[in-house]
CSV table of C-alpha atoms in Angstrom, one decimal:
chain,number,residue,atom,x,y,z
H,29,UNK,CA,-1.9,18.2,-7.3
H,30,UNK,CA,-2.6,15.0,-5.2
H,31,UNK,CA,-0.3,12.3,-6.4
H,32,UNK,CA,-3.0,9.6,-6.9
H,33,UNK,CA,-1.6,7.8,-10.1
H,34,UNK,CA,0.0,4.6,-8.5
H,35,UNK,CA,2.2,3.6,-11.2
H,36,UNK,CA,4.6,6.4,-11.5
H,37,UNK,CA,7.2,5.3,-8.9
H,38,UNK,CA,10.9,5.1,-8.7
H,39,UNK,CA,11.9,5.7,-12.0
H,40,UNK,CA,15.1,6.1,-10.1
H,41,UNK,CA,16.1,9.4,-12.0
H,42,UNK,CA,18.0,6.8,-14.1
H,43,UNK,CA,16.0,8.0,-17.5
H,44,UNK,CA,17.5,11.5,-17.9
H,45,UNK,CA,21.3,11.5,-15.6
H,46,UNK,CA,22.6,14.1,-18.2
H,47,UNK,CA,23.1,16.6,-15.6
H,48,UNK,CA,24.7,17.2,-12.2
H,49,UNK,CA,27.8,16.5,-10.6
H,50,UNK,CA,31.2,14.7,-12.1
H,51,UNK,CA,31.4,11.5,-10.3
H,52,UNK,CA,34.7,8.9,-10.1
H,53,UNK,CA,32.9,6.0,-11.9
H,54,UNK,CA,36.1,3.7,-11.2
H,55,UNK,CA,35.5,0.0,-10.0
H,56,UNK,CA,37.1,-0.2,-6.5
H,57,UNK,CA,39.4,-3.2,-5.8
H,58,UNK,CA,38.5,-3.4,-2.5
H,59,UNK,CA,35.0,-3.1,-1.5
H,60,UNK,CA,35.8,-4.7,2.1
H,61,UNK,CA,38.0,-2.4,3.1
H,62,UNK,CA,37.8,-2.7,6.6
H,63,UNK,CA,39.1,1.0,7.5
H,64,UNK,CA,36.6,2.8,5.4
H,65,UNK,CA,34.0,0.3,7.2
H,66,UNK,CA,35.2,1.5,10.6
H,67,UNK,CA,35.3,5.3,9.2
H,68,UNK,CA,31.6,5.4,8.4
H,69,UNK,CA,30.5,3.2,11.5
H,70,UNK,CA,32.5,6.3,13.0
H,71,UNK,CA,30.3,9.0,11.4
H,72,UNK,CA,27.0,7.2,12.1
H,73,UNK,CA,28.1,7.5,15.9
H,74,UNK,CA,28.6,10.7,15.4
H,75,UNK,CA,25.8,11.2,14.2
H,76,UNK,CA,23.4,9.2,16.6
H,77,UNK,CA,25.2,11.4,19.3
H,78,UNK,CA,24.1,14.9,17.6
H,79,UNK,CA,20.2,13.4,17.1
H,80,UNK,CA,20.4,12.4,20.4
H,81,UNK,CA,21.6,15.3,21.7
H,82,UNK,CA,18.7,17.3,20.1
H,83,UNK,CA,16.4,15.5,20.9
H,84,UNK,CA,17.2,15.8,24.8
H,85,UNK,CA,17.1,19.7,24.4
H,86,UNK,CA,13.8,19.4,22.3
H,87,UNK,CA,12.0,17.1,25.7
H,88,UNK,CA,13.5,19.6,27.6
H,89,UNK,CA,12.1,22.6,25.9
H,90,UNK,CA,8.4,20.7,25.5
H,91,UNK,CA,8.4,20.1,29.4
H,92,UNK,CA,9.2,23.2,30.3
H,93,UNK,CA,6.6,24.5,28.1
H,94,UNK,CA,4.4,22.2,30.2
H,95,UNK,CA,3.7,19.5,27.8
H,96,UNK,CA,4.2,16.1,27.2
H,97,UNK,CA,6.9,15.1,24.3
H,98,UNK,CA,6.2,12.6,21.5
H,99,UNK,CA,9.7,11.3,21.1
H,100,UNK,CA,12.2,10.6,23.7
H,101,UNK,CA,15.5,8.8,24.3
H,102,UNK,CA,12.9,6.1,26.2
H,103,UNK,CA,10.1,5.7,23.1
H,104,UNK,CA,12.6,6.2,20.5
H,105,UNK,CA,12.3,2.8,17.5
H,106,UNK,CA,15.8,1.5,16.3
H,107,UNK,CA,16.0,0.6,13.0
H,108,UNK,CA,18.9,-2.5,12.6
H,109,UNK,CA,20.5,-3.9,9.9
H,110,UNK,CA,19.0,-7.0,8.5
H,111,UNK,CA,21.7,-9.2,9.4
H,112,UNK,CA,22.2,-8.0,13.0
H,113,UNK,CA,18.9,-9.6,13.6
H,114,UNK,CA,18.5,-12.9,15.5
H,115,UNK,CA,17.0,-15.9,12.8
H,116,UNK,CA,13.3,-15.4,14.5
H,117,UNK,CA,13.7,-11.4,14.5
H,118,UNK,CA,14.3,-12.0,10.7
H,119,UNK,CA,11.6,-14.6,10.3
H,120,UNK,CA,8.6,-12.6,12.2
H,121,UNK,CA,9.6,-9.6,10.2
H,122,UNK,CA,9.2,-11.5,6.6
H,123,UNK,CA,6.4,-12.7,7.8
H,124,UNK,CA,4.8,-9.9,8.3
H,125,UNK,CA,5.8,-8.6,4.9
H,126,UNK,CA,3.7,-11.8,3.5
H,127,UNK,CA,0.6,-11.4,5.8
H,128,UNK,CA,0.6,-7.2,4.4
H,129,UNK,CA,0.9,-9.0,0.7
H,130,UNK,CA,-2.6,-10.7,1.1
H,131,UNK,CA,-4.1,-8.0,2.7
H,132,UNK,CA,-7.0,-5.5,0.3
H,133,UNK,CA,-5.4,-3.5,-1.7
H,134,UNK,CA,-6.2,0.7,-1.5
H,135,UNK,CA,-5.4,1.6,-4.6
H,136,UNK,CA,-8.6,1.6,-6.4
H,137,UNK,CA,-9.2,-1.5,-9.5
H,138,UNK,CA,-10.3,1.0,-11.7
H,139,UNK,CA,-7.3,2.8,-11.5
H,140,UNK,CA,-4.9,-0.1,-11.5
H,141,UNK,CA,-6.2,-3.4,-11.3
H,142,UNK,CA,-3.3,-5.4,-11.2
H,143,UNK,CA,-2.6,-3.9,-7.0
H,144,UNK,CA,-4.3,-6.5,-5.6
H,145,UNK,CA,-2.3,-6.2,-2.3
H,146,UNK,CA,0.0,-3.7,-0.2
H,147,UNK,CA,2.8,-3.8,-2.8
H,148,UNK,CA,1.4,-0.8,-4.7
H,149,UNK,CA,3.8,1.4,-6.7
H,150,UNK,CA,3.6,5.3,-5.3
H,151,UNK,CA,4.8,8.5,-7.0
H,152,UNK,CA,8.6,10.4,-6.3
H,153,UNK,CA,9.8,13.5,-7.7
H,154,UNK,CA,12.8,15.1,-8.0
H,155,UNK,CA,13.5,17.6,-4.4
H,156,UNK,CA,10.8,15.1,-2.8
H,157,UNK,CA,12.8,11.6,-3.4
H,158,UNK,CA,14.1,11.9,0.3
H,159,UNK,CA,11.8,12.9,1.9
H,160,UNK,CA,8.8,11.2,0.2
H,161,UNK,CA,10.7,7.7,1.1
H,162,UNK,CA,11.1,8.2,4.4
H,163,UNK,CA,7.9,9.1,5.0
H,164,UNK,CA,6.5,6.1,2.5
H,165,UNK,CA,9.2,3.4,4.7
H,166,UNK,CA,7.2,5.1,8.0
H,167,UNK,CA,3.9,4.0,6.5
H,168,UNK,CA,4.7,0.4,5.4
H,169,UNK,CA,6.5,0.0,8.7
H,170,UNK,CA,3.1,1.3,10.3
H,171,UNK,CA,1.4,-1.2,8.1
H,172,UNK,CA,3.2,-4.2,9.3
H,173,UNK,CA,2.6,-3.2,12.9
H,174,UNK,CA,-1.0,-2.5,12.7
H,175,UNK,CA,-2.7,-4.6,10.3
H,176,UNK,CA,0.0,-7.4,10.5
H,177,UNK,CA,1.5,-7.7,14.6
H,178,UNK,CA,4.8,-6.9,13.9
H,179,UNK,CA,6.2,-6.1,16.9
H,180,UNK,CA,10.3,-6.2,15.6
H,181,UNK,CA,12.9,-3.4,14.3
H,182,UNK,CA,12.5,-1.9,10.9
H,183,UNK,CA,15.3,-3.3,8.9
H,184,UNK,CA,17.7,-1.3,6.4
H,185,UNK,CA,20.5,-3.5,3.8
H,186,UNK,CA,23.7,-2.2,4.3
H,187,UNK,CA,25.0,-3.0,0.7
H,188,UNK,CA,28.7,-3.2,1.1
H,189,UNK,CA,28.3,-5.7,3.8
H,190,UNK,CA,27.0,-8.1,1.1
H,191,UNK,CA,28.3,-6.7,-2.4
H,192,UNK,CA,30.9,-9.4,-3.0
H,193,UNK,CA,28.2,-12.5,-3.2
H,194,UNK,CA,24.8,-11.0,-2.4
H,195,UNK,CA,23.6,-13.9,-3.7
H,196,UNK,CA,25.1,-16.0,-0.8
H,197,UNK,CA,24.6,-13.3,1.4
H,198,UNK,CA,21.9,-14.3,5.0
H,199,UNK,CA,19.8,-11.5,2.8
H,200,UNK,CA,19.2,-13.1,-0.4
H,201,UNK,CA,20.8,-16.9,0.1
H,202,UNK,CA,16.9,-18.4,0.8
H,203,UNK,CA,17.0,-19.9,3.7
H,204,UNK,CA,13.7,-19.4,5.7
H,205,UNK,CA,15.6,-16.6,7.8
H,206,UNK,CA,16.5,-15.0,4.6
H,207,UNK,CA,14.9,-12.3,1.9
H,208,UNK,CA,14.5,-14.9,-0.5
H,209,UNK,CA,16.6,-16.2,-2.9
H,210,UNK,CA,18.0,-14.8,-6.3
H,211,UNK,CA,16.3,-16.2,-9.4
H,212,UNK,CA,16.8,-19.4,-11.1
H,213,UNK,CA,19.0,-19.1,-14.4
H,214,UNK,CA,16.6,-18.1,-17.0
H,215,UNK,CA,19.2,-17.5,-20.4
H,216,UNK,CA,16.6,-15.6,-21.8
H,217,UNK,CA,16.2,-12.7,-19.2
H,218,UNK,CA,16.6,-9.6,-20.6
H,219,UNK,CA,19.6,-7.0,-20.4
H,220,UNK,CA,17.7,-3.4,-18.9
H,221,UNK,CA,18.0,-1.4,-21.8
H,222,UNK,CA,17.5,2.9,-21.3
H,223,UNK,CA,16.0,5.2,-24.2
H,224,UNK,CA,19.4,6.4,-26.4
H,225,UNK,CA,20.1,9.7,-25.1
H,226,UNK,CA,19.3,8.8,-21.7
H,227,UNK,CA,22.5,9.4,-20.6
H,228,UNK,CA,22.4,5.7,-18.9
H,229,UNK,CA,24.2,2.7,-19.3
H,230,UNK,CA,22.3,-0.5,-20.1
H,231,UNK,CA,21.8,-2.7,-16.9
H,232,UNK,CA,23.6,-6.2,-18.0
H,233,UNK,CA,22.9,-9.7,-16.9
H,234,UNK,CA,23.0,-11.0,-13.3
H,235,UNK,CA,23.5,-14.4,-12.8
H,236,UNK,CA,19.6,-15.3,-12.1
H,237,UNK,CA,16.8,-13.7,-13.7
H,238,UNK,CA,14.0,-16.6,-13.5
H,239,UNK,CA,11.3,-17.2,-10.3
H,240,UNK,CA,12.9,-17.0,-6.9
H,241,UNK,CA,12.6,-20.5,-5.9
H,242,UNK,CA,13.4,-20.7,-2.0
H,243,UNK,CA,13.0,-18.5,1.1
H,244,UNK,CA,9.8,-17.0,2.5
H,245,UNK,CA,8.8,-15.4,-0.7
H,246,UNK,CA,9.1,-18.1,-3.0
H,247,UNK,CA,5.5,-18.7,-3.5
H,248,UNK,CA,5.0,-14.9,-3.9
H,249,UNK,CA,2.7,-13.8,-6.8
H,250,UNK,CA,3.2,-10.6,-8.4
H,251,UNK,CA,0.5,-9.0,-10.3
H,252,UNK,CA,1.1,-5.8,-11.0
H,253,UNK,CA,3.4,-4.6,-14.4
H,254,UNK,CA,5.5,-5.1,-16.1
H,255,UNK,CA,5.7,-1.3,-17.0
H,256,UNK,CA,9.3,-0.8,-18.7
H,257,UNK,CA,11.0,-4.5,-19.0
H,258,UNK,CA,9.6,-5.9,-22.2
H,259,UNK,CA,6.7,-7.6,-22.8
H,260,UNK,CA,5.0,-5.4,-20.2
H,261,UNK,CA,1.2,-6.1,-18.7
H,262,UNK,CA,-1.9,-5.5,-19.7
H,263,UNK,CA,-3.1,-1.9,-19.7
H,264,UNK,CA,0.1,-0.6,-20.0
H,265,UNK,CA,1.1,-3.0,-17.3
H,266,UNK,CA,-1.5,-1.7,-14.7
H,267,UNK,CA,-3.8,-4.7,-15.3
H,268,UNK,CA,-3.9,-8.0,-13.5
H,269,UNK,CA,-1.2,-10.0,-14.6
H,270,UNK,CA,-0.3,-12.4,-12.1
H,271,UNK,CA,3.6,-14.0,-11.9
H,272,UNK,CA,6.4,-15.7,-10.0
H,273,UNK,CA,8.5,-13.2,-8.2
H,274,UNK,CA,12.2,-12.7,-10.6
H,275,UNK,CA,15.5,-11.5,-9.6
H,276,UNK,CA,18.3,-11.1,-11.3
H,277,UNK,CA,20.9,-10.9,-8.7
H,278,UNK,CA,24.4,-8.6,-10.5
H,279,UNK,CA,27.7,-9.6,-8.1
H,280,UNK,CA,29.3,-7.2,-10.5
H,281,UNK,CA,27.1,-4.0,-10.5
H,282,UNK,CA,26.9,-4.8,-6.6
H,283,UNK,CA,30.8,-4.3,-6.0
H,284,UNK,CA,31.0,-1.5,-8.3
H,285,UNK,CA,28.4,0.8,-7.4
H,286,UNK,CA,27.2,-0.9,-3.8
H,287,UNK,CA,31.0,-0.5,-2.1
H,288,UNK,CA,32.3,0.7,1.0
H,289,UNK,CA,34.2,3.5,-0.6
H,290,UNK,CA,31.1,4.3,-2.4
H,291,UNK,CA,28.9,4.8,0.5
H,292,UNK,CA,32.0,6.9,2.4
H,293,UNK,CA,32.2,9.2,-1.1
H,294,UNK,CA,28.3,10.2,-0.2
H,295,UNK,CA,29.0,12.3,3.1
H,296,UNK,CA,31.7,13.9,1.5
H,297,UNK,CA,29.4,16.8,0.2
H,298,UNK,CA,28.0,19.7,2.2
H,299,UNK,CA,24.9,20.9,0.4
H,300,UNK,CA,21.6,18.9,-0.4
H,301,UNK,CA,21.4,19.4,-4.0
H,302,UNK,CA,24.9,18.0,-4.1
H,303,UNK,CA,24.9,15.2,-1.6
H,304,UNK,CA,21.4,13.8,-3.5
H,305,UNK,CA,22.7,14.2,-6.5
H,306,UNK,CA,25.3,11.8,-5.9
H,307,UNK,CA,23.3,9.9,-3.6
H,308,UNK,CA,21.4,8.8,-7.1
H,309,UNK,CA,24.5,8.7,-9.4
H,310,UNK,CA,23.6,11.8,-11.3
H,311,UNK,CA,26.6,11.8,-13.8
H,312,UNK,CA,28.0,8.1,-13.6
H,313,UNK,CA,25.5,6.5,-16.0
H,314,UNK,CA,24.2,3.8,-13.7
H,315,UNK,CA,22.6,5.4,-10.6
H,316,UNK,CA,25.0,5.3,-8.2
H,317,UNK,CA,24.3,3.5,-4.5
H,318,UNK,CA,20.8,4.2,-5.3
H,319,UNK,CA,21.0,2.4,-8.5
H,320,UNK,CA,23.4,-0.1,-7.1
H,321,UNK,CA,21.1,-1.3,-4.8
H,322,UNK,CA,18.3,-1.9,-7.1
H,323,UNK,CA,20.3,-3.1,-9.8
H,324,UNK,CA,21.7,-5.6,-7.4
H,325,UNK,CA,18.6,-7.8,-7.4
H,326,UNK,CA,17.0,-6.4,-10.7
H,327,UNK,CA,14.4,-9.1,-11.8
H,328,UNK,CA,11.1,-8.6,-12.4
H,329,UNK,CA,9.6,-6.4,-10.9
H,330,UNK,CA,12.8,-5.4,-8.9
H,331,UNK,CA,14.4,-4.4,-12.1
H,332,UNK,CA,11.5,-2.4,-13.3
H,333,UNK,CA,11.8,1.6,-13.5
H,334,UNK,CA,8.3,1.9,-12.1
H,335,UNK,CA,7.1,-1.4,-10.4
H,336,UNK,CA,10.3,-2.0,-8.4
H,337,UNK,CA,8.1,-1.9,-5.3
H,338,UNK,CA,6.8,-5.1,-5.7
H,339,UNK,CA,10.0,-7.1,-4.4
H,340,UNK,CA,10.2,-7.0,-0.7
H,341,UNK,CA,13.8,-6.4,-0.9
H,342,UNK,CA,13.0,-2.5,-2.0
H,343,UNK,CA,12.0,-1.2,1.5
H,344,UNK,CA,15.1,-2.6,2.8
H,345,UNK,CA,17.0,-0.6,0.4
H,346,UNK,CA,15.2,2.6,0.8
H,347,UNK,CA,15.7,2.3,4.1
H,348,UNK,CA,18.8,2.3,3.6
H,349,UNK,CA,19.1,5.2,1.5
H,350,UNK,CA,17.0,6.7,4.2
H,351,UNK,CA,19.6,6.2,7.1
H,352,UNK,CA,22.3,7.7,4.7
H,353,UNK,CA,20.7,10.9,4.6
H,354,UNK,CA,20.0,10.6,8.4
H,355,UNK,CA,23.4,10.2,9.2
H,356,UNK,CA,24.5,13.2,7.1
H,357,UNK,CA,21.8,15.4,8.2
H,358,UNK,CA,22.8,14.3,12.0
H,359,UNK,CA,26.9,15.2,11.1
H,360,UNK,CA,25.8,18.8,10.8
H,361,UNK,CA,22.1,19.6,12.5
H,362,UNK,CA,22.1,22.8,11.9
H,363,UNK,CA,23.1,23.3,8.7
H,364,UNK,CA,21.7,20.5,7.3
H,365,UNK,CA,18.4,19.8,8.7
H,366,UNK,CA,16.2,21.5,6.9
H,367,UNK,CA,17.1,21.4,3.5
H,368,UNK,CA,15.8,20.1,0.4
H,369,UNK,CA,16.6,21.5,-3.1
H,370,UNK,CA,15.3,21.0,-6.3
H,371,UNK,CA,11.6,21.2,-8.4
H,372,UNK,CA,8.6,19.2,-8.0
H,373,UNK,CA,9.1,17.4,-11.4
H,374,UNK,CA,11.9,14.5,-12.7
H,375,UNK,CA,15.1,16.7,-13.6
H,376,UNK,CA,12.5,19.6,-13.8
H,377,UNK,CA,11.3,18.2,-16.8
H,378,UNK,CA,8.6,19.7,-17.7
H,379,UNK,CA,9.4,22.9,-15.2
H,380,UNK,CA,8.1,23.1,-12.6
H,381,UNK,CA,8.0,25.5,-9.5
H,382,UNK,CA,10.9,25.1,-6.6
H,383,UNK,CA,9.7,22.6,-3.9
H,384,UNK,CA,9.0,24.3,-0.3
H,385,UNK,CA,9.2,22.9,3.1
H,386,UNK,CA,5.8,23.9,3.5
H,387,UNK,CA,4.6,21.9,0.2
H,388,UNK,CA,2.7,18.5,1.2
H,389,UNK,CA,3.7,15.3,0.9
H,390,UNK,CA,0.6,12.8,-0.6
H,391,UNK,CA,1.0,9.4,-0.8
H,392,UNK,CA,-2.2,9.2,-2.3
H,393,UNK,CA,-4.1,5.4,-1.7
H,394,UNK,CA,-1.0,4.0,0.3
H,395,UNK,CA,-2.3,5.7,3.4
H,396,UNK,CA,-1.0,7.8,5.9
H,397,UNK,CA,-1.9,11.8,6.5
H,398,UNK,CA,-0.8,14.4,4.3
H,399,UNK,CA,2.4,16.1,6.0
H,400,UNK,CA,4.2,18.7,5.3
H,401,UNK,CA,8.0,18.4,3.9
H,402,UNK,CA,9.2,20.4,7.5
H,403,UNK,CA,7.3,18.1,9.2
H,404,UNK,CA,9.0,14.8,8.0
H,405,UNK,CA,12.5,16.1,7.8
H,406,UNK,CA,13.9,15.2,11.3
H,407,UNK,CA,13.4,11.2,12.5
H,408,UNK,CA,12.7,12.2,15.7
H,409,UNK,CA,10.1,15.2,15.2
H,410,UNK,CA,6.6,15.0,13.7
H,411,UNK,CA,5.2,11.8,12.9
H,412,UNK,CA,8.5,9.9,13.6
H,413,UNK,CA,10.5,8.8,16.5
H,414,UNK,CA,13.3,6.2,15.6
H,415,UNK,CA,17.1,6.4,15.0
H,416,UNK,CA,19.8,4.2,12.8
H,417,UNK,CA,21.8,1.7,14.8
């Protein structure tokens, strides 16, 4: 079934974590801990070095075959963190993101007529969450480039760098080089509250939660949602229903759950199932670095279990989550490459049949041909040619 109901994304498996693996929930003392920082730099090297590596035996086998690769070590893309780019890297890039915000929207208006622009909300299921996201952060970057001229490095938040004060953080601090800035205080901003027996703890209060007020995206409209903060938009929150652009920036959540021992703890597992599992904080009540990172700005739509698309701070973070799995499937290649687990529905619920590599990944009105899972499981194979730096 193609996955053409736009408003269904990133509920970010927060509604039912009953299930899955025992996680450490404890708050770490020392999210800056400089040696745990140095360890994962350490295992992203590693990794680089093994996709690399494959990637020289893959040109090799293509030429001897007597054809022309699509990836090399020469075409490769290198996605950077946010803050290693130069003020004007940062500045083309967010503008870019505004140009693709007045641009037509795809999704249909009689199936959502509040996506009025690219910002459109796109479907995820369970054994699918990886791999749709890369493949949805490849087609937004595709977007920027060829209907906006970006010409610059697809950039990825690395949390812990910022989880003390994201708020002052070059991401979210609102200068013009900047992500924006959190919200103003707005006292009456709600708490996120999950359905009792969700198995999740209620999202508390940041220290912003009104219209983001400086920084590129300060005049942003948002018009699609609310969907599950309350008060939601018309038609469910599909209609038009056009607002300033909220956050609700959370210091606290941000050094609990968006640490540097946190982010070591995810490569510690050695199967999929496992290593996604804890990846999105199955078992700790509050979504782990998955749910860190979007809890960390919150807001409105940010903070929204199906909207959260529509604050340009989300592809940064999926990115993210994107070059954590990268860097664990690049640890062990072989083992690790080609593996998904799970059904094709949220915590199987209803069942559903396993996912396949061979099932088909549909992004419905976003864009982008239909791929195969295989086909969008390596970064430097199929449709993709970048790497993590």
């Amino acid at each position: 079934m193609r996955d053409y109901f736009a408003v269904l994304i990133l509920s970010l498996l927060l509604s039912k974590f009953v299930v899955g693996v025992a996680v450490d929930t404890r708050i770490y003392s020392n999210p800056d801990n400089a040696d745990i920082e140095r360890k994962i730099d350490k295992l992203q090297q590693k990794a680089l070095q093994n996709i690399l590596e494959g990637l020289d035996a893959d040109e090799q086998a293509i030429r001897a075959a007597g054809k022309e690769p699509n990836c090399t070590r020469k075409t490769l893309s290198r996605r950077v963190e946010f803050g290693s780019m130069r003020e004007e890297e940062r500045k083309a890039y967010t503008d870019a993101v505004t140009c693709l915000q007045k641009t037509k929207a795809k999704t249909p208006a009689a199936v959502a007529p509040g996506a009025i622009g690219r910002q459109t909300p796109f479907v995820h299921y369970n054994a699918k969450f990886l791999p749709w996201h890369r493949y949805f952060i490849h087609i937004y970057g595709e977007a920027l480039r060829n209907e906006c001229n970006y010409h610059g490095p697809i950039p990825y938040w690395d949390w812990p760098k910022y989880a003390n004060a994201p708020q002052d953080s070059l991401l979210f601090n609102g200068d013009e080089y900047s992500m924006g800035s959190n919200g103003a205080w707005d006292p009456e901003f709600p708490i996120i509250v999950f359905p009792p027996g969700s198995g999740s703890d209620d999202i508390q209060r940041g220290i912003g939660g009104g219209c983001v007020t400086r920084g590129p995206f300060k005049d942003m409209v948002v018009t699609l949602g609310p969907i599950t903060l309350p008060n939601p938009g018309p038609f469910g929150g599909l209609g038009y229903n056009p607002r300033c652009l909220r956050r609700d920036i959370n210091p606290d959540f941000a050094r609990r759950w968006s640490n540097w021992t946190s982010v070591l703890e995810t490569f510690q597992w050695q199967d999929i199932g496992t290593f996604q599992d804890f990846l999105q904080g199955v078992g700790t009540r509050a979504g782990g670095v998955h749910g860190g990172g979007h809890f960390t700005v919150s807001g409105d739509p940010g903070g929204d279990l199906y909207v959260s698309t529509g604050d340009p701070a989300f592809y940064l973070h999926h990115a993210q989550i994107d070059r954590l799995w990268t860097i664990w499937q690049g640890l062990d290649p072989k083992n690790r490459q080609y593996k998904i687990n799970g059904t094709n529905t949220m915590n199987n619920d209803p069942p559903s049949n396993i996912t396949q590599l061979g099932d088909f990944i549909d992004v419905g009105f976003a864009g982008g041909k239909d791929v195969t899972i295989h086909d969008i499981l390596s970064t430097v194979r199929g449709p993709f040619c970048y790497v993590y730096v």
